[in-house]
Amino acid sequence: MTDFSISEDLLQAENAARKMALDEDYTALARALRRRGIDSDELTRRVMAFGVAIPTWGVGTGGTRFARFPGPGEPRHLFDKLEDCATIHYLVRATPTVSPHFPWDATTDYAALREVAAQHGLAFDAVNSNTFQDQPNQEHSYKFGSLSNVEPAARAQAVAHNIDCIAIGQKLGSKALTVWIADGSNFAGQSNMALALDRYLDSMREIYAALPADWRVFLEHKLYEPAFYSTVISDWGTSFAAAQELGPKAQCLVDLGHHAPNVNIEQIVARLVRFGKLGGFHFNDSKYGDDDLDTGSVEPFRLFLVFNELIDAGMRGAEDFAPAYMLDQSHNVTDPIESLMQSAIELQRAHAQALIVDRSALAAAQAANDALGAHLELKRAYTTDVSPILAMARLRAGGAIAPIETYRASGYRKHKARERPAVARTSVGIV
Ligand code: RM4
Ligand code: MN
Ligand code: MN
């Protein structure tokens, strides 16, 4: 049985049905933008150049600690996951890379894996290590921590795993390692918070020393969960100080869900940019905590404000500024492919809106202490419906004007449900 994929014919037919309306909307928007001195074709080109990595675990249905409700046709293994990632990119043309997670994605032949990905038109982005779970037959448990464990042997095992991830990443063509640890404590007094950080830094120094010359390591902080009293890399301050101690190849990774409620994330982004320590992002959205909801689904304005800082930094030519973008969400009630497509579009939207901020008018308002005037410059960009630009960018890149509608019309999921009979226990998705 050959694996089903969405045909070029269907894509063309779906696009043809929407092309005239898109042309009208695009022309109308182009006229409005022209009055503001913005070239819509140039904007469309910038949107086309934007890419975000899909995490391999994102294409599986996620769950909570209460339950997971798997959907039909879930990917059973890495090759199925790549197929789903390729489908997303085929329609949206904004997700050319995949971010793997080890040992979840462990396989025997990485050269072959890279080849299969390339056949799908995909490359590999940052490699994620996993020392937050015990694997079968693992010698030392991570129950009480990994890189900061009080047991030297457990730390050594976690260091070795990260170094293995670098070696795998080299075979896959990655250029970065993302390290998130679940280390922390549940009780006041359980852990010596100063010494735990020392141990983490010692471990990280060993991992850092194993980085190839052109690699970076991203330190991902997280305020709480699974440790609920303290975490070792709890916030951007700790992450920043650790990256600073480790050296220039170490940078901080901002997962949008890993902050205290109401924290000003865009300001954190500006600070990290200022110090050349912004490594990248894990995009998602949240209402309460690390909810891993779909990007742009709860606070799209905040997402825009983050991109506003990124565009500002790019235009200023900020040093060591080349952030890596990845989606990191848990799709519990939707088809993960649909969620990931929409999330990539929401990122493009925030990016495009940030690109049309009138930066000189904003600077003039700021210089004149015109608080409302400055704010209105941002709002003018944010309230512009750039959807026709995004759709045109997809079309010009060979993708779908309406990715979700086209995906639904293709019956992809139904086909996969037949091709991929459910297996007893899949490891896909965040549980
Ligand atoms: C964590 C963190 C990591 C991700 C895991 C699955 O909360 O966001 O980036 O690898 O979840
Ligand atoms: Mn993350
Ligand atoms: Mn998270």
Tab-separated table of C-alpha atoms and ligand atoms in Angstrom:
chain	number	residue	atom	x	y	z
A	1	MET	CA	0.000	0.000	0.000
A	2	THR	CA	1.471	3.368	-0.957
A	3	ASP	CA	1.115	6.033	1.638
A	4	PHE	CA	-1.478	8.650	0.872
A	5	SER	CA	-0.334	12.192	0.297
A	6	ILE	CA	-2.289	15.269	-0.759
A	7	SER	CA	-2.142	15.533	-4.525
A	8	GLU	CA	-0.988	18.534	-6.489
A	9	ASP	CA	-4.267	18.316	-8.418
A	10	LEU	CA	-6.378	18.742	-5.321
A	11	LEU	CA	-4.197	21.610	-4.141
A	12	GLN	CA	-4.539	23.358	-7.506
A	13	ALA	CA	-8.310	22.855	-7.591
A	14	GLU	CA	-8.730	24.181	-4.052
A	15	ASN	CA	-6.559	27.186	-4.866
A	16	ALA	CA	-8.323	27.870	-8.155
A	17	ALA	CA	-11.646	28.106	-6.335
A	18	ARG	CA	-10.248	30.838	-4.068
A	19	LYS	CA	-7.857	32.671	-6.349
A	20	MET	CA	-10.174	35.402	-7.604
A	21	ALA	CA	-11.313	36.436	-4.143
A	22	LEU	CA	-7.724	36.432	-2.931
A	23	ASP	CA	-6.597	38.645	-5.789
A	24	GLU	CA	-9.326	41.148	-4.943
A	25	ASP	CA	-8.500	41.188	-1.251
A	26	TYR	CA	-4.776	41.375	-1.901
A	27	THR	CA	-5.157	44.291	-4.299
A	28	ALA	CA	-7.354	46.194	-1.858
A	29	LEU	CA	-4.890	45.631	0.983
A	30	ALA	CA	-1.925	46.504	-1.244
A	31	ARG	CA	-3.568	49.852	-2.017
A	32	ALA	CA	-4.180	50.609	1.641
A	33	LEU	CA	-0.601	49.635	2.528
A	34	ARG	CA	0.795	51.698	-0.349
A	35	ARG	CA	-0.803	54.795	1.211
A	36	ARG	CA	1.269	53.987	4.288
A	37	GLY	CA	4.435	53.622	2.208
A	38	ILE	CA	4.487	49.841	2.420
A	39	ASP	CA	5.239	47.629	-0.591
A	40	SER	CA	2.953	44.612	-0.263
A	41	ASP	CA	5.010	42.410	-2.578
A	42	GLU	CA	8.094	43.049	-0.493
A	43	LEU	CA	6.073	42.274	2.643
A	44	THR	CA	4.850	39.045	1.046
A	45	ARG	CA	8.450	38.087	0.277
A	46	ARG	CA	9.418	38.663	3.917
A	47	VAL	CA	6.524	36.475	5.040
A	48	MET	CA	7.630	33.757	2.623
A	49	ALA	CA	11.115	33.812	4.152
A	50	PHE	CA	9.807	33.094	7.650
A	51	GLY	CA	10.155	29.535	8.933
A	52	VAL	CA	9.356	27.768	12.191
A	53	ALA	CA	10.328	24.234	13.226
A	54	ILE	CA	7.715	21.589	14.007
A	55	PRO	CA	8.565	19.442	17.031
A	56	THR	CA	8.244	15.753	16.195
A	57	TRP	CA	6.165	15.206	19.324
A	58	GLY	CA	3.699	17.923	18.281
A	59	VAL	CA	2.082	15.838	15.533
A	60	GLY	CA	0.826	13.305	18.076
A	61	THR	CA	-2.247	13.994	20.207
A	62	GLY	CA	-1.219	15.387	23.578
A	63	GLY	CA	-2.893	14.932	26.909
A	64	THR	CA	-2.942	15.997	30.513
A	65	ARG	CA	-1.939	14.109	33.617
A	66	PHE	CA	-5.547	12.947	33.800
A	67	ALA	CA	-5.969	11.431	30.381
A	68	ARG	CA	-5.020	11.369	26.770
A	69	PHE	CA	-7.607	10.878	24.060
A	70	PRO	CA	-5.752	9.703	20.969
A	71	GLY	CA	-7.120	10.660	17.582
A	72	PRO	CA	-7.409	8.422	14.539
A	73	GLY	CA	-4.398	7.830	12.316
A	74	GLU	CA	-1.832	9.012	14.827
A	75	PRO	CA	1.799	8.710	13.778
A	76	ARG	CA	3.210	5.424	15.073
A	77	HIS	CA	6.878	6.216	14.622
A	78	LEU	CA	9.266	8.831	13.426
A	79	PHE	CA	8.653	8.189	9.741
A	80	ASP	CA	4.917	8.756	10.197
A	81	LYS	CA	5.733	11.934	12.107
A	82	LEU	CA	7.877	13.163	9.216
A	83	GLU	CA	5.023	12.432	6.839
A	84	ASP	CA	2.695	14.631	8.926
A	85	CYS	CA	5.328	17.379	9.197
A	86	ALA	CA	5.743	17.263	5.410
A	87	THR	CA	1.975	17.607	4.959
A	88	ILE	CA	1.944	20.701	7.151
A	89	HIS	CA	4.780	22.245	5.178
A	90	TYR	CA	3.238	21.271	1.844
A	91	LEU	CA	0.127	23.317	2.599
A	92	VAL	CA	1.527	26.149	4.708
A	93	ARG	CA	5.106	26.497	3.376
A	94	ALA	CA	6.278	27.972	6.646
A	95	THR	CA	7.615	24.890	8.448
A	96	PRO	CA	10.668	23.670	6.538
A	97	THR	CA	12.356	22.121	9.574
A	98	VAL	CA	11.680	19.507	12.215
A	99	SER	CA	12.985	19.513	15.772
A	100	PRO	CA	13.581	16.008	17.131
A	101	HIS	CA	13.486	14.851	20.733
A	102	PHE	CA	15.732	12.063	22.035
A	103	PRO	CA	15.368	9.290	22.972
A	104	TRP	CA	11.740	9.595	21.771
A	105	ASP	CA	12.948	9.745	18.167
A	106	ALA	CA	15.837	7.305	18.504
A	107	THR	CA	16.514	5.182	15.448
A	108	THR	CA	19.422	3.110	14.167
A	109	ASP	CA	20.320	4.859	10.927
A	110	TYR	CA	20.422	8.642	11.167
A	111	ALA	CA	21.883	9.123	7.708
A	112	ALA	CA	18.836	7.308	6.316
A	113	LEU	CA	16.537	9.407	8.487
A	114	ARG	CA	18.088	12.592	7.169
A	115	GLU	CA	17.618	11.279	3.657
A	116	VAL	CA	13.931	10.504	4.210
A	117	ALA	CA	13.399	13.964	5.670
A	118	ALA	CA	15.145	15.528	2.677
A	119	GLN	CA	12.854	13.573	0.328
A	120	HIS	CA	9.962	15.211	2.168
A	121	GLY	CA	11.666	18.588	1.658
A	122	LEU	CA	12.464	18.846	5.362
A	123	ALA	CA	15.652	19.538	7.312
A	124	PHE	CA	16.410	19.211	11.017
A	125	ASP	CA	16.510	22.071	13.482
A	126	ALA	CA	17.594	22.070	17.152
A	127	VAL	CA	17.855	18.686	18.862
A	128	ASN	CA	16.067	18.349	22.219
A	129	SER	CA	17.461	16.126	24.956
A	130	ASN	CA	15.267	14.369	27.483
A	131	THR	CA	16.389	13.786	31.041
A	132	PHE	CA	12.959	14.357	32.536
A	133	GLN	CA	11.864	10.726	32.241
A	134	ASP	CA	13.494	7.411	32.951
A	135	GLN	CA	13.916	5.155	29.951
A	136	PRO	CA	13.599	1.371	30.142
A	137	ASN	CA	16.797	-0.238	31.481
A	138	GLN	CA	18.293	3.094	32.418
A	139	GLU	CA	20.927	2.661	35.115
A	140	HIS	CA	20.344	5.779	37.201
A	141	SER	CA	16.934	7.339	37.825
A	142	TYR	CA	16.112	10.986	37.220
A	143	LYS	CA	13.444	10.961	39.904
A	144	PHE	CA	15.532	13.405	41.915
A	145	GLY	CA	17.053	15.287	39.053
A	146	SER	CA	19.394	14.878	36.137
A	147	LEU	CA	22.108	17.447	35.435
A	148	SER	CA	21.847	18.687	39.035
A	149	ASN	CA	21.254	15.311	40.721
A	150	VAL	CA	23.157	14.883	44.007
A	151	GLU	CA	24.455	11.543	42.663
A	152	PRO	CA	27.493	12.044	40.421
A	153	ALA	CA	26.648	8.898	38.419
A	154	ALA	CA	23.171	10.198	37.548
A	155	ARG	CA	24.670	13.516	36.480
A	156	ALA	CA	27.266	11.753	34.349
A	157	GLN	CA	24.528	9.720	32.680
A	158	ALA	CA	22.560	12.891	31.889
A	159	VAL	CA	25.667	14.610	30.546
A	160	ALA	CA	26.434	11.609	28.353
A	161	HIS	CA	22.877	11.631	26.976
A	162	ASN	CA	23.189	15.287	25.996
A	163	ILE	CA	26.529	14.619	24.323
A	164	ASP	CA	24.897	11.719	22.450
A	165	CYS	CA	22.195	14.134	21.290
A	166	ILE	CA	24.871	16.430	19.869
A	167	ALA	CA	26.406	13.496	17.978
A	168	ILE	CA	22.997	12.517	16.564
A	169	GLY	CA	22.277	16.138	15.704
A	170	GLN	CA	25.518	16.326	13.739
A	171	LYS	CA	24.400	13.383	11.638
A	172	LEU	CA	21.058	15.080	11.047
A	173	GLY	CA	22.498	18.470	10.130
A	174	SER	CA	21.305	20.273	13.274
A	175	LYS	CA	23.254	23.175	14.673
A	176	ALA	CA	21.861	23.462	18.183
A	177	LEU	CA	20.976	21.515	21.296
A	178	THR	CA	18.092	22.582	23.523
A	179	VAL	CA	18.404	21.580	27.154
A	180	TRP	CA	15.373	21.652	29.394
A	181	ILE	CA	15.670	19.903	32.734
A	182	ALA	CA	12.866	19.007	35.100
A	183	ASP	CA	15.215	19.291	38.091
A	184	GLY	CA	13.894	21.036	41.173
A	185	SER	CA	12.216	20.330	44.473
A	186	ASN	CA	8.755	19.901	45.937
A	187	PHE	CA	9.539	20.810	49.537
A	188	ALA	CA	11.236	23.742	51.185
A	189	GLY	CA	14.536	22.353	52.402
A	190	GLN	CA	14.500	19.374	50.042
A	191	SER	CA	17.270	20.804	47.912
A	192	ASN	CA	20.138	23.176	48.522
A	193	MET	CA	19.196	25.697	45.863
A	194	ALA	CA	22.690	27.195	45.561
A	195	LEU	CA	24.494	23.867	45.300
A	196	ALA	CA	21.939	22.433	42.867
A	197	LEU	CA	22.754	25.263	40.474
A	198	ASP	CA	26.488	24.640	40.936
A	199	ARG	CA	26.007	21.010	39.984
A	200	TYR	CA	23.936	21.991	36.947
A	201	LEU	CA	26.646	24.398	35.813
A	202	ASP	CA	29.361	21.773	36.217
A	203	SER	CA	27.328	19.346	34.116
A	204	MET	CA	26.533	21.967	31.499
A	205	ARG	CA	30.210	22.870	31.206
A	206	GLU	CA	30.913	19.302	30.108
A	207	ILE	CA	28.107	19.436	27.529
A	208	TYR	CA	29.273	22.846	26.356
A	209	ALA	CA	32.796	21.479	25.842
A	210	ALA	CA	31.365	18.844	23.475
A	211	LEU	CA	29.685	21.407	21.202
A	212	PRO	CA	31.081	21.623	17.668
A	213	ALA	CA	32.466	25.039	16.698
A	214	ASP	CA	29.367	26.123	14.789
A	215	TRP	CA	26.830	24.861	17.316
A	216	ARG	CA	24.845	26.638	20.013
A	217	VAL	CA	23.218	25.316	23.145
A	218	PHE	CA	19.878	26.760	24.258
A	219	LEU	CA	19.056	26.808	27.960
A	220	GLU	CA	15.313	26.570	28.504
A	221	HIS	CA	14.004	27.824	31.814
A	222	LYS	CA	10.696	26.894	33.410
A	223	LEU	CA	9.168	28.279	36.565
A	224	TYR	CA	7.421	25.164	37.811
A	225	GLU	CA	6.246	21.682	36.878
A	226	PRO	CA	6.991	18.885	37.404
A	227	ALA	CA	8.817	20.368	40.408
A	228	PHE	CA	6.375	22.575	42.283
A	229	TYR	CA	8.409	24.299	44.978
A	230	SER	CA	11.541	25.279	43.080
A	231	THR	CA	13.133	24.534	39.740
A	232	VAL	CA	16.863	24.766	39.112
A	233	ILE	CA	16.566	26.875	35.940
A	234	SER	CA	13.483	28.738	37.018
A	235	ASP	CA	13.546	32.000	35.127
A	236	TRP	CA	15.274	34.049	32.458
A	237	GLY	CA	17.613	35.575	35.038
A	238	THR	CA	19.004	32.187	36.029
A	239	SER	CA	19.095	31.094	32.406
A	240	PHE	CA	20.914	34.262	31.420
A	241	ALA	CA	23.484	33.999	34.211
A	242	ALA	CA	24.125	30.350	33.340
A	243	ALA	CA	24.510	31.157	29.634
A	244	GLN	CA	26.878	33.962	30.538
A	245	GLU	CA	29.049	31.644	32.646
A	246	LEU	CA	29.112	28.953	30.007
A	247	GLY	CA	30.250	31.147	27.132
A	248	PRO	CA	29.240	32.583	23.776
A	249	LYS	CA	27.754	29.384	22.364
A	250	ALA	CA	25.218	29.252	25.200
A	251	GLN	CA	22.035	31.269	24.784
A	252	CYS	CA	18.623	31.388	26.418
A	253	LEU	CA	15.463	29.848	25.048
A	254	VAL	CA	12.130	31.485	25.736
A	255	ASP	CA	9.176	29.105	25.912
A	256	LEU	CA	6.161	31.410	26.073
A	257	GLY	CA	4.454	29.235	28.686
A	258	HIS	CA	7.337	29.044	31.143
A	259	HIS	CA	6.920	32.338	32.973
A	260	ALA	CA	5.088	33.663	35.985
A	261	PRO	CA	1.571	34.862	35.110
A	262	ASN	CA	1.431	38.382	33.676
A	263	VAL	CA	5.179	38.636	33.285
A	264	ASN	CA	6.231	40.985	30.486
A	265	ILE	CA	7.658	38.449	28.036
A	266	GLU	CA	8.360	40.984	25.308
A	267	GLN	CA	10.553	42.876	27.735
A	268	ILE	CA	12.440	39.687	28.574
A	269	VAL	CA	12.990	39.249	24.841
A	270	ALA	CA	14.327	42.808	24.591
A	271	ARG	CA	16.681	42.203	27.509
A	272	LEU	CA	18.053	38.958	26.109
A	273	VAL	CA	18.543	40.605	22.716
A	274	ARG	CA	20.437	43.446	24.377
A	275	PHE	CA	22.924	41.009	25.882
A	276	GLY	CA	23.267	38.803	22.791
A	277	LYS	CA	21.718	35.893	24.638
A	278	LEU	CA	18.437	35.285	22.839
A	279	GLY	CA	18.803	31.775	21.425
A	280	GLY	CA	15.278	31.049	20.348
A	281	PHE	CA	11.659	30.377	21.151
A	282	HIS	CA	9.244	27.634	21.911
A	283	PHE	CA	5.952	29.092	20.781
A	284	ASN	CA	2.612	28.250	22.340
A	285	ASP	CA	-0.050	30.166	24.229
A	286	SER	CA	-1.470	30.014	27.710
A	287	LYS	CA	-4.160	31.248	30.012
A	288	TYR	CA	-2.822	30.081	33.364
A	289	GLY	CA	0.593	28.455	33.181
A	290	ASP	CA	2.459	26.085	30.894
A	291	ASP	CA	-0.819	25.270	29.166
A	292	ASP	CA	0.780	24.548	25.775
A	293	LEU	CA	-2.271	25.904	23.953
A	294	ASP	CA	-2.072	26.848	20.297
A	295	THR	CA	0.106	29.818	19.409
A	296	GLY	CA	-1.886	33.019	19.091
A	297	SER	CA	-5.100	31.458	20.382
A	298	VAL	CA	-5.263	33.277	23.719
A	299	GLU	CA	-3.094	36.385	23.556
A	300	PRO	CA	-2.327	37.292	19.948
A	301	PHE	CA	-1.421	40.852	20.948
A	302	ARG	CA	1.367	39.567	23.171
A	303	LEU	CA	2.684	37.474	20.309
A	304	PHE	CA	2.716	40.573	18.131
A	305	LEU	CA	4.599	42.486	20.826
A	306	VAL	CA	7.232	39.737	20.947
A	307	PHE	CA	7.676	39.993	17.173
A	308	ASN	CA	7.752	43.740	17.455
A	309	GLU	CA	10.891	43.357	19.588
A	310	LEU	CA	12.374	40.867	17.137
A	311	ILE	CA	11.853	43.118	14.121
A	312	ASP	CA	13.196	46.074	16.053
A	313	ALA	CA	16.299	44.057	17.004
A	314	GLY	CA	16.810	42.896	13.417
A	315	MET	CA	16.548	46.420	12.057
A	316	ARG	CA	19.013	47.697	14.640
A	317	GLY	CA	21.445	44.949	13.622
A	318	ALA	CA	21.613	43.581	17.169
A	319	GLU	CA	24.661	41.390	17.776
A	320	ASP	CA	24.460	37.588	18.017
A	321	PHE	CA	20.845	37.807	16.988
A	322	ALA	CA	19.656	34.733	15.067
A	323	PRO	CA	16.800	33.255	17.101
A	324	ALA	CA	15.617	29.716	16.371
A	325	TYR	CA	11.858	29.300	16.163
A	326	MET	CA	9.962	26.187	17.171
A	327	LEU	CA	6.352	25.418	18.054
A	328	ASP	CA	6.019	23.613	21.380
A	329	GLN	CA	2.372	22.858	22.101
A	330	SER	CA	0.128	20.047	23.197
A	331	HIS	CA	-2.852	19.334	20.964
A	332	ASN	CA	-5.349	17.597	23.184
A	333	VAL	CA	-8.684	18.289	21.470
A	334	THR	CA	-7.778	19.114	17.867
A	335	ASP	CA	-6.207	17.366	14.918
A	336	PRO	CA	-2.528	18.223	15.588
A	337	ILE	CA	-1.889	18.865	11.896
A	338	GLU	CA	-4.618	21.513	11.813
A	339	SER	CA	-3.382	23.121	15.030
A	340	LEU	CA	0.204	23.241	13.819
A	341	MET	CA	-0.801	24.732	10.467
A	342	GLN	CA	-2.879	27.421	12.140
A	343	SER	CA	-0.131	28.128	14.690
A	344	ALA	CA	2.459	28.604	11.952
A	345	ILE	CA	0.057	31.028	10.275
A	346	GLU	CA	-0.413	32.938	13.529
A	347	LEU	CA	3.352	33.339	13.763
A	348	GLN	CA	3.487	34.624	10.202
A	349	ARG	CA	0.689	37.013	11.063
A	350	ALA	CA	2.480	38.431	14.114
A	351	HIS	CA	5.646	38.678	12.033
A	352	ALA	CA	3.896	40.525	9.181
A	353	GLN	CA	2.096	42.883	11.563
A	354	ALA	CA	5.388	43.699	13.281
A	355	LEU	CA	6.970	44.360	9.885
A	356	ILE	CA	4.394	47.035	9.046
A	357	VAL	CA	4.925	49.082	12.203
A	358	ASP	CA	5.971	52.546	11.079
A	359	ARG	CA	9.288	52.508	12.947
A	360	SER	CA	10.195	56.129	12.299
A	361	ALA	CA	6.768	57.380	13.413
A	362	LEU	CA	7.079	55.175	16.498
A	363	ALA	CA	10.557	56.502	17.288
A	364	ALA	CA	9.350	60.086	16.818
A	365	ALA	CA	6.418	59.524	19.182
A	366	GLN	CA	8.722	57.938	21.741
A	367	ALA	CA	11.206	60.809	21.460
A	368	ALA	CA	8.377	63.304	22.000
A	369	ASN	CA	7.053	61.357	25.008
A	370	ASP	CA	3.797	60.935	23.141
A	371	ALA	CA	2.641	57.823	24.984
A	372	LEU	CA	-0.696	57.402	23.243
A	373	GLY	CA	0.703	58.306	19.829
A	374	ALA	CA	3.404	55.655	20.199
A	375	HIS	CA	0.882	53.082	21.310
A	376	LEU	CA	-1.386	53.901	18.376
A	377	GLU	CA	1.477	53.236	15.961
A	378	LEU	CA	1.642	49.689	17.308
A	379	LYS	CA	-2.127	49.330	17.269
A	380	ARG	CA	-2.325	50.537	13.681
A	381	ALA	CA	-0.078	47.674	12.625
A	382	TYR	CA	-1.709	45.136	14.914
A	383	THR	CA	-5.252	45.897	13.762
A	384	THR	CA	-4.338	45.575	10.080
A	385	ASP	CA	-5.771	42.356	8.702
A	386	VAL	CA	-2.779	40.925	6.870
A	387	SER	CA	-4.545	37.649	6.003
A	388	PRO	CA	-4.423	38.296	2.212
A	389	ILE	CA	-0.638	38.808	2.447
A	390	LEU	CA	-0.264	35.504	4.299
A	391	ALA	CA	-2.466	33.652	1.818
A	392	MET	CA	-0.587	35.159	-1.116
A	393	ALA	CA	2.728	34.184	0.475
A	394	ARG	CA	1.527	30.585	0.710
A	395	LEU	CA	0.258	30.601	-2.851
A	396	ARG	CA	3.467	32.082	-4.269
A	397	ALA	CA	5.498	29.524	-2.326
A	398	GLY	CA	3.424	26.702	-3.843
A	399	GLY	CA	1.164	26.078	-0.844
A	400	ALA	CA	-2.545	26.394	-0.129
A	401	ILE	CA	-4.570	29.590	-0.027
A	402	ALA	CA	-6.729	27.906	2.631
A	403	PRO	CA	-4.613	25.175	4.285
A	404	ILE	CA	-7.147	23.831	6.768
A	405	GLU	CA	-9.999	23.685	4.271
A	406	THR	CA	-7.733	21.998	1.716
A	407	TYR	CA	-6.476	19.546	4.330
A	408	ARG	CA	-10.043	18.654	5.301
A	409	ALA	CA	-11.081	18.276	1.673
A	410	SER	CA	-8.209	15.855	1.077
A	411	GLY	CA	-9.392	13.329	3.654
A	412	TYR	CA	-5.761	12.923	4.782
A	413	ARG	CA	-6.667	11.902	8.317
A	414	LYS	CA	-9.181	9.314	7.136
A	415	HIS	CA	-6.554	7.784	4.878
A	416	LYS	CA	-4.008	7.733	7.699
A	417	ALA	CA	-6.509	6.081	10.021
A	418	ARG	CA	-6.603	3.189	7.565
A	419	GLU	CA	-2.865	3.122	6.897
A	420	ARG	CA	-1.853	3.445	10.527
A	421	PRO	CA	-3.808	1.030	12.658
A	422	ALA	CA	-3.773	2.122	16.305
A	423	VAL	CA	-0.978	0.624	18.377
A	424	ALA	CA	-1.396	-0.217	22.042
A	425	ARG	CA	0.632	2.611	23.551
A	426	THR	CA	2.158	5.371	21.496
A	427	SER	CA	4.674	7.768	22.938
A	428	VAL	CA	3.603	10.623	20.694
A	429	GLY	CA	2.368	13.863	22.178
A	430	ILE	CA	3.076	15.457	25.521
A	431	VAL	CA	1.250	13.718	28.334
B	1	RM4	C1	8.638	20.952	28.615
B	1	RM4	C2	9.467	21.928	27.797
B	1	RM4	C3	10.314	21.269	26.773
B	1	RM4	C4	9.621	20.166	26.044
B	1	RM4	C5	8.890	19.235	26.998
B	1	RM4	C6	8.154	18.155	26.263
B	1	RM4	O1	7.655	21.619	29.352
B	1	RM4	O2	8.637	22.883	27.215
B	1	RM4	O3	10.755	22.214	25.825
B	1	RM4	O4	10.639	19.450	25.404
B	1	RM4	O5	8.006	19.985	27.798
B	2	MN	MN	9.490	24.079	25.566
B	3	MN	MN	6.663	23.522	28.371
